Amino acid sequence: MEDAVDPRPIVEGKRIDLDYNTLKDTIYLRCLLVYEGGRPPKMVGCDFRECEFAFEGKALNTQLFMGAMANAGPGGAKMVIQEFLGIQGWEPKDG
């Protein structure tokens, strides 16, 4: 029995700017996904294989700020995860 062939188009080795973009029913292979802090992309039915992700511009500043908060002292990481990212129930692991 043959494996089913995925009918979705494949984008390979490209830079994909995420801001204000719509990604739909596509396979991204070895792409660089870049977010600069604009409106987040709409993504449906996508598969990201061996891709890299990068923040640039204002989004990079936000990432650096959250990293500084997470490493500032006790409770910093929990604040970033729960308050900034909205992931409730997260607790740091011991060790």
N, CA and C atoms as an extended XYZ file, in Angstrom:
285
Properties=species:S:1:pos:R:3:atomname:S:1:resname:S:1:resid:I:1 pbc="F F F"
N         0.846       -1.182        0.000 N   MET     1
C         0.000        0.000        0.000 CA  MET     1
C         0.891        1.244        0.000 C   MET     1
N         0.600        2.196       -0.866 N   GLU     2
C         1.400        3.413       -0.965 CA  GLU     2
C         0.967        4.430        0.079 C   GLU     2
N         1.949        5.221        0.534 N   ASP     3
C         1.625        6.315        1.434 CA  ASP     3
C         0.904        7.401        0.653 C   ASP     3
N        -0.040        8.051        1.304 N   ALA     4
C        -0.754        9.158        0.672 CA  ALA     4
C         0.201       10.333        0.486 C   ALA     4
N         0.108       10.989       -0.646 N   VAL     5
C         0.932       12.156       -0.927 CA  VAL     5
C         0.213       13.379       -0.367 C   VAL     5
N         0.953       14.190        0.386 N   ASP     6
C         0.379       15.405        0.972 CA  ASP     6
C         0.134       16.418       -0.148 C   ASP     6
N        -1.109       16.867       -0.326 N   PRO     7
C        -1.414       17.781       -1.430 CA  PRO     7
C        -1.009       19.233       -1.184 C   PRO     7
N        -0.587       19.550        0.055 N   ARG     8
C        -0.248       20.942        0.362 CA  ARG     8
C         1.033       21.358       -0.346 C   ARG     8
N         1.108       22.623       -0.771 N   PRO     9
C         2.352       23.106       -1.370 CA  PRO     9
C         3.473       23.138       -0.333 C   PRO     9
N         4.704       23.051       -0.817 N   ILE    10
C         5.888       23.098        0.036 CA  ILE    10
C         6.664       24.373       -0.265 C   ILE    10
N         6.974       25.116        0.783 N   VAL    11
C         7.849       26.281        0.668 CA  VAL    11
C         9.141       25.893        1.353 C   VAL    11
N        10.254       25.973        0.632 N   GLU    12
C        11.523       25.490        1.176 CA  GLU    12
C        12.598       26.568        1.112 C   GLU    12
N        13.310       26.719        2.259 N   GLY    13
C        14.484       27.567        2.311 CA  GLY    13
C        14.228       29.057        2.148 C   GLY    13
N        13.044       29.518        2.502 N   LYS    14
C        12.688       30.927        2.336 CA  LYS    14
C        12.577       31.635        3.682 C   LYS    14
N        12.717       32.951        3.640 N   ARG    15
C        12.397       33.791        4.795 CA  ARG    15
C        10.900       34.081        4.707 C   ARG    15
N        10.195       33.819        5.813 N   ILE    16
C         8.767       34.054        5.857 CA  ILE    16
C         8.505       35.155        6.887 C   ILE    16
N         8.088       36.320        6.423 N   ASP    17
C         7.743       37.416        7.329 CA  ASP    17
C         6.332       37.165        7.855 C   ASP    17
N         6.210       37.041        9.170 N   LEU    18
C         4.946       36.643        9.785 CA  LEU    18
C         3.976       37.798       10.015 C   LEU    18
N         4.484       38.991       10.255 N   ASP    19
C         3.617       40.131       10.574 CA  ASP    19
C         2.541       40.318        9.501 C   ASP    19
N         1.295       40.419        9.930 N   TYR    20
C         0.149       40.703        9.059 CA  TYR    20
C        -0.072       39.640        7.984 C   TYR    20
N         0.555       38.500        8.108 N   ASN    21
C         0.510       37.474        7.083 CA  ASN    21
C        -0.560       36.440        7.397 C   ASN    21
N        -0.965       35.702        6.397 N   THR    22
C        -1.848       34.551        6.551 CA  THR    22
C        -1.140       33.347        5.963 C   THR    22
N        -0.919       32.337        6.799 N   LEU    23
C        -0.282       31.096        6.368 CA  LEU    23
C        -1.341       30.011        6.431 C   LEU    23
N        -1.618       29.376        5.298 N   LYS    24
C        -2.707       28.409        5.272 CA  LYS    24
C        -2.339       27.195        4.419 C   LYS    24
N        -2.558       26.026        4.988 N   ASP    25
C        -2.437       24.751        4.271 CA  ASP    25
C        -1.148       24.646        3.463 C   ASP    25
N        -0.020       24.872        4.144 N   THR    26
C         1.285       24.856        3.485 CA  THR    26
C         2.292       24.129        4.372 C   THR    26
N         3.241       23.468        3.757 N   ILE    27
C         4.358       22.855        4.457 CA  ILE    27
C         5.550       23.795        4.300 C   ILE    27
N         6.146       24.199        5.420 N   TYR    28
C         7.331       25.055        5.407 CA  TYR    28
C         8.513       24.201        5.822 C   TYR    28
N         9.506       24.123        4.950 N   LEU    29
C        10.657       23.247        5.160 CA  LEU    29
C        11.932       24.088        5.182 C   LEU    29
N        12.650       23.998        6.304 N   ARG    30
C        13.921       24.719        6.472 CA  ARG    30
C        13.791       26.212        6.148 C   ARG    30
N        12.721       26.822        6.641 N   CYS    31
C        12.484       28.253        6.430 CA  CYS    31
C        12.874       29.039        7.682 C   CYS    31
N        13.082       30.322        7.503 N   LEU    32
C        13.300       31.238        8.615 CA  LEU    32
C        12.020       32.017        8.814 C   LEU    32
N        11.348       31.812        9.944 N   LEU    33
C        10.106       32.495       10.277 CA  LEU    33
C        10.453       33.710       11.124 C   LEU    33
N        10.089       34.908       10.650 N   VAL    34
C        10.500       36.145       11.299 CA  VAL    34
C         9.276       36.935       11.737 C   VAL    34
N         9.275       37.308       13.013 N   TYR    35
C         8.203       38.139       13.569 CA  TYR    35
C         8.827       39.424       14.093 C   TYR    35
N         8.248       40.585       13.659 N   GLU    36
C         8.797       41.884       14.027 CA  GLU    36
C         7.906       42.688       14.964 C   GLU    36
N         6.779       42.139       15.385 N   GLY    37
C         5.949       42.830       16.364 CA  GLY    37
C         4.683       43.440       15.823 C   GLY    37
N         4.364       43.218       14.560 N   GLY    38
C         3.105       43.705       13.995 CA  GLY    38
C         1.959       42.773       14.359 C   GLY    38
N         0.842       42.901       13.657 N   ARG    39
C        -0.281       42.005       13.932 CA  ARG    39
C         0.164       40.560       13.747 C   ARG    39
N        -0.126       39.699       14.719 N   PRO    40
C         0.280       38.291       14.604 CA  PRO    40
C        -0.349       37.640       13.371 C   PRO    40
N         0.341       36.656       12.832 N   PRO    41
C        -0.182       35.989       11.635 CA  PRO    41
C        -1.362       35.092       11.958 C   PRO    41
N        -2.165       34.837       10.945 N   LYS    42
C        -3.203       33.811       11.020 CA  LYS    42
C        -2.585       32.563       10.414 C   LYS    42
N        -2.595       31.452       11.174 N   MET    43
C        -1.972       30.216       10.707 CA  MET    43
C        -2.939       29.058       10.876 C   MET    43
N        -3.231       28.365        9.773 N   VAL    44
C        -4.162       27.243        9.790 CA  VAL    44
C        -3.628       26.145        8.879 C   VAL    44
N        -3.565       24.939        9.384 N   GLY    45
C        -3.216       23.788        8.564 CA  GLY    45
C        -1.785       23.784        8.045 C   GLY    45
N        -0.888       24.396        8.799 N   CYS    46
C         0.512       24.478        8.371 CA  CYS    46
C         1.355       23.433        9.096 C   CYS    46
N         2.442       23.072        8.471 N   ASP    47
C         3.395       22.135        9.041 CA  ASP    47
C         4.770       22.785        8.916 C   ASP    47
N         5.468       22.958       10.036 N   PHE    48
C         6.771       23.598       10.051 CA  PHE    48
C         7.828       22.530       10.314 C   PHE    48
N         8.656       22.270        9.339 N   ARG    49
C         9.659       21.208        9.434 CA  ARG    49
C        11.064       21.796        9.320 C   ARG    49
N        11.851       21.569       10.351 N   GLU    50
C        13.247       22.020       10.384 CA  GLU    50
C        13.368       23.532       10.159 C   GLU    50
N        12.389       24.284       10.630 N   CYS    51
C        12.400       25.740       10.484 CA  CYS    51
C        13.069       26.396       11.684 C   CYS    51
N        13.497       27.631       11.495 N   GLU    52
C        14.022       28.446       12.575 CA  GLU    52
C        13.102       29.637       12.747 C   GLU    52
N        13.082       30.173       13.970 N   PHE    53
C        12.224       31.303       14.283 CA  PHE    53
C        13.086       32.432       14.821 C   PHE    53
N        12.778       33.662       14.392 N   ALA    54
C        13.546       34.809       14.865 CA  ALA    54
C        12.620       35.976       15.166 C   ALA    54
N        12.946       36.685       16.231 N   PHE    55
C        12.312       37.965       16.528 CA  PHE    55
C        13.226       39.055       15.996 C   PHE    55
N        12.641       40.108       15.424 N   GLU    56
C        13.405       41.265       14.984 CA  GLU    56
C        12.650       42.518       15.403 C   GLU    56
N        13.324       43.659       15.394 N   GLY    57
C        12.683       44.947       15.669 CA  GLY    57
C        12.030       44.996       17.036 C   GLY    57
N        10.786       45.492       17.072 N   LYS    58
C        10.064       45.646       18.336 CA  LYS    58
C         9.832       44.302       19.026 C   LYS    58
N         9.613       43.268       18.252 N   ALA    59
C         9.416       41.945       18.851 CA  ALA    59
C        10.688       41.464       19.547 C   ALA    59
N        11.841       41.768       18.971 N   LEU    60
C        13.109       41.409       19.612 CA  LEU    60
C        13.260       42.155       20.929 C   LEU    60
N        12.893       43.428       20.950 N   ASN    61
C        12.947       44.189       22.204 CA  ASN    61
C        12.042       43.560       23.260 C   ASN    61
N        10.859       43.117       22.866 N   THR    62
C         9.943       42.460       23.805 CA  THR    62
C        10.534       41.159       24.312 C   THR    62
N        11.128       40.390       23.422 N   GLN    63
C        11.762       39.132       23.828 CA  GLN    63
C        12.883       39.391       24.830 C   GLN    63
N        13.710       40.394       24.556 N   LEU    64
C        14.805       40.716       25.465 CA  LEU    64
C        14.278       41.182       26.821 C   LEU    64
N        13.204       41.975       26.814 N   PHE    65
C        12.585       42.424       28.062 CA  PHE    65
C        12.058       41.236       28.866 C   PHE    65
N        11.341       40.323       28.217 N   MET    66
C        10.807       39.156       28.931 CA  MET    66
C        11.929       38.278       29.466 C   MET    66
N        13.031       38.162       28.714 N   GLY    67
C        14.183       37.405       29.206 CA  GLY    67
C        14.783       38.050       30.438 C   GLY    67
N        14.885       39.385       30.417 N   ALA    68
C        15.421       40.093       31.587 CA  ALA    68
C        14.507       39.910       32.794 C   ALA    68
N        13.195       39.995       32.574 N   MET    69
C        12.244       39.789       33.676 CA  MET    69
C        12.344       38.368       34.225 C   MET    69
N        12.440       37.383       33.336 N   ALA    70
C        12.478       35.983       33.750 CA  ALA    70
C        13.722       35.677       34.574 C   ALA    70
N        14.803       36.398       34.302 N   ASN    71
C        16.062       36.143       34.989 CA  ASN    71
C        16.375       37.153       36.090 C   ASN    71
N        15.419       38.035       36.405 N   ALA    72
C        15.668       39.118       37.360 CA  ALA    72
C        15.744       38.630       38.807 C   ALA    72
N        15.093       37.531       39.102 N   GLY    73
C        15.087       37.039       40.473 CA  GLY    73
C        13.902       36.122       40.693 C   GLY    73
N        13.717       35.701       41.945 N   PRO    74
C        12.625       34.783       42.261 CA  PRO    74
C        11.276       35.324       41.767 C   PRO    74
N        10.541       34.477       41.107 N   GLY    75
C         9.217       34.843       40.629 CA  GLY    75
C         9.201       35.454       39.239 C   GLY    75
N        10.351       35.804       38.712 N   GLY    76
C        10.396       36.452       37.402 CA  GLY    76
C         9.913       35.557       36.268 C   GLY    76
N        10.407       34.326       36.232 N   ALA    77
C        10.002       33.401       35.173 CA  ALA    77
C         8.513       33.092       35.257 C   ALA    77
N         8.021       32.902       36.471 N   LYS    78
C         6.599       32.615       36.643 CA  LYS    78
C         5.760       33.798       36.166 C   LYS    78
N         6.203       35.017       36.442 N   MET    79
C         5.475       36.195       35.994 CA  MET    79
C         5.411       36.237       34.470 C   MET    79
N         6.532       35.984       33.821 N   VAL    80
C         6.556       36.021       32.357 CA  VAL    80
C         5.616       34.967       31.777 C   VAL    80
N         5.717       33.748       32.298 N   ILE    81
C         4.897       32.655       31.768 CA  ILE    81
C         3.412       32.883       32.038 C   ILE    81
N         3.063       33.213       33.267 N   GLN    82
C         1.650       33.321       33.620 CA  GLN    82
C         1.026       34.654       33.225 C   GLN    82
N         1.711       35.747       33.476 N   GLU    83
C         1.114       37.054       33.232 CA  GLU    83
C         1.275       37.516       31.781 C   GLU    83
N         2.486       37.448       31.260 N   PHE    84
C         2.722       37.951       29.915 CA  PHE    84
C         2.207       36.992       28.848 C   PHE    84
N         2.451       35.697       29.038 N   LEU    85
C         2.062       34.715       28.035 CA  LEU    85
C         0.696       34.106       28.298 C   LEU    85
N         0.145       34.316       29.486 N   GLY    86
C        -1.193       33.825       29.801 CA  GLY    86
C        -1.293       32.327       29.971 C   GLY    86
N        -0.184       31.672       30.322 N   ILE    87
C        -0.187       30.225       30.541 CA  ILE    87
C        -0.364       29.989       32.028 C   ILE    87
N        -1.575       29.617       32.414 N   GLN    88
C        -1.895       29.449       33.826 CA  GLN    88
C        -1.497       28.058       34.314 C   GLN    88
N        -1.192       27.969       35.597 N   GLY    89
C        -0.861       26.692       36.221 CA  GLY    89
C         0.588       26.271       36.047 C   GLY    89
N         1.390       27.105       35.361 N   TRP    90
C         2.801       26.773       35.161 CA  TRP    90
C         3.568       27.027       36.447 C   TRP    90
N         4.432       26.101       36.793 N   GLU    91
C         5.322       26.251       37.943 CA  GLU    91
C         6.729       25.877       37.514 C   GLU    91
N         7.758       26.582       37.994 N   PRO    92
C         9.129       26.201       37.636 CA  PRO    92
C         9.494       24.848       38.196 C   PRO    92
N        10.328       24.125       37.474 N   LYS    93
C        10.813       22.826       37.940 CA  LYS    93
C        11.964       23.060       38.909 C   LYS    93
N        12.057       22.202       39.895 N   ASP    94
C        13.196       22.266       40.817 CA  ASP    94
C        14.426       21.715       40.134 C   ASP    94
N        15.562       22.360       40.415 N   GLY    95
C        16.829       21.822       39.954 CA  GLY    95
C        17.211       22.323       38.640 C   GLY    95
